[in-house]
Amino acid sequence: MERLRRAAHAGSWYTNNARKLEEELDGWLGAAGLTKSPDVRAVIAPHAGYSYSGCCAAYAFGNIDPTNISRVFLLGPSHHYYTPKCALTRATVYCTPIGDLPVDQEVIEELNATGKFEYMDLSVDEAEHSMEMHLPYLAKVFQGHTVKVIPILVGALSSQNEAMYGQLLSKYVDDPTNFFSVSSDFCHWGSRFSYTYYDKKHGAIHKSIEALDRMGMEIIETGDPDAFKAYLREYENTICGCHPISVFLHMLKHCSTKIKIGFVRYEQSSQCKSMRDSSVSYASAAAKVDVSGEEEKKD
């Protein structure tokens, strides 16, 4: 039986007009001007409304060469629903205004059989925007190609559970037909987010935010989940996708393929200059097979 997950945020977070959405995505992807690479096996991309982060997200999704990819695993944080676990979708199809993406039921059942996951209700699924905001880009990039999605809602995981899920999912990284789309915004700054860290040595507040975010981005690029955890503990940076990113870092640590993360774009929704201001940061990364590392393994 077909169970559709509606594009619940279309018409508010992004346009529900298919032609307009195609035009916007084409415009952003064209402006990013990236060369598609089959070595890119994963992206980290933002999930805000497209008027805020649509442009930045193109710098992630524009790297994807869809030719040999048959599955996309989506890892997104949970904004409204509390769970200490990862949750799987009950839907069989994820809808977008520009084409629907079927869910890979086989992999969902395989993951469920581990006993480590729970299922989320369709209402929870549709209320969550973190994975939905990646879907139109994926539908666009994979137009004309057959691809299935495996959406995984990542709950408020303990460090031990981040490692456990990372280990469990790592085998999927070694299959080059699998791709991973990790959803996260970066610093949510301002009193409305209860986060106003400011290191004056960087000058303006927005410069301090950028320095803080870039420190985190550089640590993510090292691929070290423990260093990322230590950074989050020390600075408490409000990176809403910290759990999906941590799971992904553990996946890369445990898989056989050497994959290196590189950030390619950083933006802020506005530039904070006073303590009354607020902003959200967006960063896009591509994770590529490290050819030099793969060559070393052959020696």
Coordinates of C-alpha atoms in Angstrom, one line a residue:
M1 CA 0.0 0.0 0.0
E2 CA 1.4 3.4 -1.0
R3 CA 1.8 5.9 1.9
L4 CA 2.7 9.4 0.8
R5 CA 4.6 11.9 2.8
R6 CA 3.3 15.2 1.5
A7 CA 5.6 18.1 0.8
A8 CA 4.3 19.7 4.0
H9 CA 6.5 22.8 3.9
A10 CA 5.9 23.6 0.2
G11 CA 4.1 26.9 -0.1
S12 CA 5.7 28.3 3.0
W13 CA 9.4 27.3 3.3
Y14 CA 9.7 27.1 -0.5
T15 CA 7.4 27.6 -3.4
N16 CA 4.9 24.9 -4.3
N17 CA 4.8 26.2 -7.9
A18 CA 6.8 23.5 -9.8
R19 CA 7.9 25.8 -12.6
K20 CA 9.1 28.5 -10.2
L21 CA 10.9 25.9 -8.0
E22 CA 12.7 24.5 -11.0
E23 CA 13.8 28.0 -12.1
E24 CA 15.0 28.8 -8.6
L25 CA 17.0 25.5 -8.2
D26 CA 18.4 25.9 -11.7
G27 CA 19.4 29.5 -10.9
W28 CA 21.2 28.6 -7.7
L29 CA 22.9 25.5 -9.2
G30 CA 24.0 27.6 -12.2
A31 CA 25.4 30.4 -9.9
A32 CA 27.4 27.8 -7.9
G33 CA 28.9 26.6 -11.2
L34 CA 30.3 23.4 -9.8
T35 CA 31.6 20.4 -11.7
K36 CA 29.8 17.2 -10.9
S37 CA 32.1 14.5 -9.5
P38 CA 31.5 10.8 -9.1
D39 CA 34.0 10.9 -6.2
V40 CA 31.5 12.9 -4.1
R41 CA 29.7 10.4 -1.9
A42 CA 28.0 12.7 0.6
V43 CA 27.0 16.3 1.3
I44 CA 26.3 18.3 4.4
A45 CA 23.8 21.0 3.5
P46 CA 21.5 23.5 5.3
H47 CA 17.7 23.1 5.8
A48 CA 16.3 26.6 6.2
G49 CA 13.7 28.2 4.0
Y50 CA 15.0 28.5 0.5
S51 CA 15.0 32.4 0.6
Y52 CA 17.6 32.0 3.4
S53 CA 19.7 29.0 2.5
G54 CA 18.7 27.9 -1.0
C55 CA 21.7 29.6 -2.5
C56 CA 24.1 28.0 0.0
A57 CA 22.6 24.5 -0.4
A58 CA 23.4 24.6 -4.2
Y59 CA 27.1 24.5 -3.3
A60 CA 26.5 21.0 -1.7
F61 CA 24.0 19.5 -4.2
G62 CA 25.7 20.9 -7.3
N63 CA 28.6 18.4 -6.7
I64 CA 26.5 15.3 -7.2
D65 CA 27.0 13.2 -10.2
P66 CA 23.8 11.1 -10.3
T67 CA 25.0 8.6 -12.9
N68 CA 25.9 5.6 -10.6
I69 CA 23.9 6.4 -7.5
S70 CA 20.8 4.4 -6.8
R71 CA 20.1 5.2 -3.1
V72 CA 20.2 8.4 -1.0
F73 CA 20.4 8.1 2.8
L74 CA 19.0 11.2 4.5
L75 CA 20.2 12.0 8.0
G76 CA 18.2 14.9 9.5
P77 CA 17.8 16.2 13.1
S78 CA 14.5 16.2 14.9
H79 CA 13.3 19.7 15.8
H80 CA 9.9 18.9 17.4
Y81 CA 9.8 15.2 18.3
Y82 CA 12.0 13.9 21.2
T83 CA 13.6 10.5 20.8
P84 CA 16.9 9.2 22.1
K85 CA 17.1 6.9 19.0
C86 CA 17.1 7.2 15.2
A87 CA 13.6 6.8 13.6
L88 CA 12.6 5.4 10.3
T89 CA 9.8 6.6 8.0
R90 CA 6.6 4.7 7.5
A91 CA 6.0 6.5 4.2
T92 CA 6.7 4.7 0.9
V93 CA 7.0 7.9 -1.2
Y94 CA 8.4 11.3 -0.4
C95 CA 6.6 13.9 -2.5
T96 CA 8.1 17.1 -3.9
P97 CA 6.4 19.7 -6.2
I98 CA 8.9 18.6 -9.0
G99 CA 8.7 14.9 -8.7
D100 CA 8.3 12.2 -6.1
L101 CA 11.1 10.1 -4.5
P102 CA 10.3 6.4 -3.6
V103 CA 11.5 5.1 -0.3
D104 CA 13.7 2.0 -0.4
Q105 CA 11.5 -0.3 1.7
E106 CA 14.1 -3.1 1.6
V107 CA 16.8 -1.0 3.3
I108 CA 14.3 0.4 5.8
E109 CA 13.3 -3.2 6.8
E110 CA 17.0 -4.2 7.0
L111 CA 17.6 -1.3 9.4
N112 CA 14.5 -2.1 11.4
A113 CA 15.6 -5.7 11.8
T114 CA 18.7 -4.5 13.8
G115 CA 16.3 -3.6 16.6
K116 CA 18.1 -0.3 17.1
F117 CA 15.6 2.0 15.3
E118 CA 12.0 3.1 16.0
Y119 CA 9.4 4.2 13.4
M120 CA 8.1 7.7 13.3
D121 CA 4.4 8.5 12.6
L122 CA 3.6 10.2 9.4
S123 CA 2.5 13.3 11.4
V124 CA 6.0 13.5 12.9
D125 CA 7.6 12.9 9.5
E126 CA 5.5 15.7 7.9
A127 CA 6.1 18.2 10.7
E128 CA 9.9 17.8 10.4
H129 CA 11.5 20.1 7.8
S130 CA 15.2 19.0 8.1
M131 CA 15.0 16.3 5.5
E132 CA 12.2 17.8 3.4
M133 CA 14.4 20.8 2.6
H134 CA 16.9 18.5 0.9
L135 CA 14.2 16.7 -1.3
P136 CA 13.6 19.3 -4.0
Y137 CA 17.4 19.6 -4.7
L138 CA 17.6 15.8 -4.8
A139 CA 14.6 15.5 -7.1
K140 CA 16.2 18.1 -9.3
V141 CA 19.7 16.6 -9.4
F142 CA 18.4 13.1 -10.0
Q143 CA 15.9 14.0 -12.7
G144 CA 16.0 11.3 -15.4
H145 CA 17.7 8.8 -13.0
T146 CA 16.1 6.1 -10.9
V147 CA 16.9 6.8 -7.2
K148 CA 15.3 5.7 -3.9
V149 CA 15.6 7.5 -0.5
I150 CA 16.2 6.2 3.0
P151 CA 15.2 8.9 5.4
I152 CA 16.5 8.6 9.0
L153 CA 15.4 11.0 11.7
V154 CA 18.3 11.4 14.1
G155 CA 17.2 12.0 17.6
A156 CA 18.9 13.4 20.7
L157 CA 21.6 10.7 20.7
S158 CA 24.1 10.1 23.5
S159 CA 27.8 9.9 22.4
Q160 CA 27.6 6.1 22.7
N161 CA 24.6 5.9 20.4
E162 CA 26.1 8.3 17.8
A163 CA 29.0 5.8 17.6
M164 CA 26.7 2.8 17.6
Y165 CA 24.6 4.1 14.7
G166 CA 27.7 5.3 12.8
Q167 CA 29.2 1.8 13.1
L168 CA 25.9 0.2 12.0
L169 CA 25.5 2.5 9.0
S170 CA 29.2 2.4 7.9
K171 CA 28.8 -0.7 5.7
Y172 CA 26.5 1.3 3.4
V173 CA 29.2 3.8 2.8
D174 CA 31.4 1.1 1.1
D175 CA 28.7 0.6 -1.6
P176 CA 29.5 3.3 -4.2
T177 CA 25.8 3.3 -5.4
N178 CA 24.8 4.8 -2.0
F179 CA 24.9 8.5 -1.3
F180 CA 24.4 10.4 2.0
S181 CA 22.7 13.8 2.5
V182 CA 23.4 15.1 6.0
S183 CA 21.1 18.0 7.1
S184 CA 22.3 20.8 9.4
D185 CA 22.4 24.5 9.9
F186 CA 25.2 26.0 11.9
C187 CA 25.2 28.7 14.6
H188 CA 21.8 30.0 15.8
W189 CA 22.9 33.2 17.5
G190 CA 20.9 35.7 19.5
S191 CA 18.8 35.9 22.6
R192 CA 15.8 34.2 20.9
F193 CA 18.1 31.1 20.5
S194 CA 19.4 31.6 24.1
Y195 CA 22.9 31.7 22.6
T196 CA 25.0 34.9 22.6
Y197 CA 28.7 33.7 22.7
Y198 CA 30.9 36.6 21.6
D199 CA 34.6 36.6 21.5
K200 CA 35.5 40.3 21.0
K201 CA 39.0 39.6 19.6
H202 CA 37.3 38.9 16.2
G203 CA 35.7 42.4 16.0
A204 CA 32.1 42.5 15.1
I205 CA 29.7 39.9 16.5
H206 CA 29.1 38.3 13.0
K207 CA 32.9 37.9 12.7
S208 CA 33.0 36.1 16.1
I209 CA 30.1 33.8 14.9
E210 CA 32.0 33.0 11.7
A211 CA 35.2 32.2 13.5
L212 CA 33.3 29.9 15.9
D213 CA 31.5 28.2 13.0
R214 CA 34.7 27.8 10.9
M215 CA 36.5 26.3 13.9
G216 CA 33.7 23.6 14.0
M217 CA 33.9 23.2 10.2
E218 CA 37.6 22.6 10.3
I219 CA 37.2 20.0 13.0
I220 CA 34.5 18.2 11.0
E221 CA 36.9 18.2 8.0
T222 CA 39.4 16.3 10.1
G223 CA 36.8 13.5 10.4
D224 CA 37.3 13.1 14.1
P225 CA 34.0 12.6 15.9
D226 CA 35.6 12.9 19.4
A227 CA 37.2 16.3 18.5
F228 CA 33.8 17.5 17.2
K229 CA 32.2 16.4 20.5
A230 CA 34.9 18.2 22.5
Y231 CA 34.3 21.4 20.5
L232 CA 30.5 21.2 21.1
R233 CA 31.1 20.7 24.8
E234 CA 33.4 23.6 25.1
Y235 CA 31.6 26.2 23.0
E236 CA 28.0 24.8 23.0
N237 CA 27.6 26.1 19.4
T238 CA 24.0 25.7 18.4
I239 CA 24.6 23.5 15.4
C240 CA 21.2 21.9 15.1
G241 CA 22.4 18.9 13.0
C242 CA 25.2 18.1 15.4
H243 CA 23.8 14.5 16.0
P244 CA 23.5 13.7 12.2
I245 CA 27.0 15.1 11.6
S246 CA 28.4 13.0 14.5
V247 CA 26.8 9.8 13.2
F248 CA 28.2 10.6 9.8
L249 CA 31.7 11.1 11.2
H250 CA 31.5 7.8 13.0
M251 CA 30.3 6.2 9.7
L252 CA 33.4 7.5 7.9
K253 CA 35.7 6.3 10.8
H254 CA 34.4 2.8 10.5
C255 CA 34.0 2.3 6.8
S256 CA 36.8 0.9 4.6
T257 CA 36.6 3.7 1.9
K258 CA 38.7 6.7 2.8
I259 CA 36.4 9.8 2.5
K260 CA 37.4 13.4 3.2
I261 CA 34.9 16.2 4.0
G262 CA 35.5 19.6 2.6
F263 CA 33.4 22.7 3.2
V264 CA 32.8 24.8 0.1
R265 CA 30.4 27.6 1.2
Y266 CA 29.5 29.6 4.3
E267 CA 26.8 32.2 4.7
Q268 CA 24.8 33.9 7.5
S269 CA 21.1 34.9 7.3
S270 CA 22.2 38.4 8.5
Q271 CA 25.2 40.1 10.0
C272 CA 24.9 40.6 13.8
K273 CA 26.3 43.8 15.0
S274 CA 24.5 44.3 18.3
M275 CA 23.4 42.0 21.1
R276 CA 19.8 42.6 20.0
D277 CA 20.4 41.0 16.6
S278 CA 20.0 37.4 15.6
S279 CA 21.2 35.2 12.8
V280 CA 21.5 31.6 11.6
S281 CA 24.6 30.3 9.8
Y282 CA 24.6 27.9 6.8
A283 CA 27.4 25.8 5.5
S284 CA 27.7 23.4 2.7
A285 CA 30.2 20.5 2.4
A286 CA 31.1 17.8 -0.1
A287 CA 32.6 14.5 1.1
K288 CA 34.8 12.9 -1.5
V289 CA 36.6 9.7 -1.9
D290 CA 40.2 10.5 -1.0
V291 CA 42.1 9.1 -4.0
S292 CA 45.5 9.5 -2.3
G293 CA 44.3 7.6 0.7
E294 CA 42.8 4.9 -1.4
E295 CA 46.2 4.5 -3.2
E296 CA 48.0 4.2 0.1
K297 CA 45.8 1.3 1.1
K298 CA 46.9 -0.5 -2.0
D299 CA 50.6 -0.4 -1.1

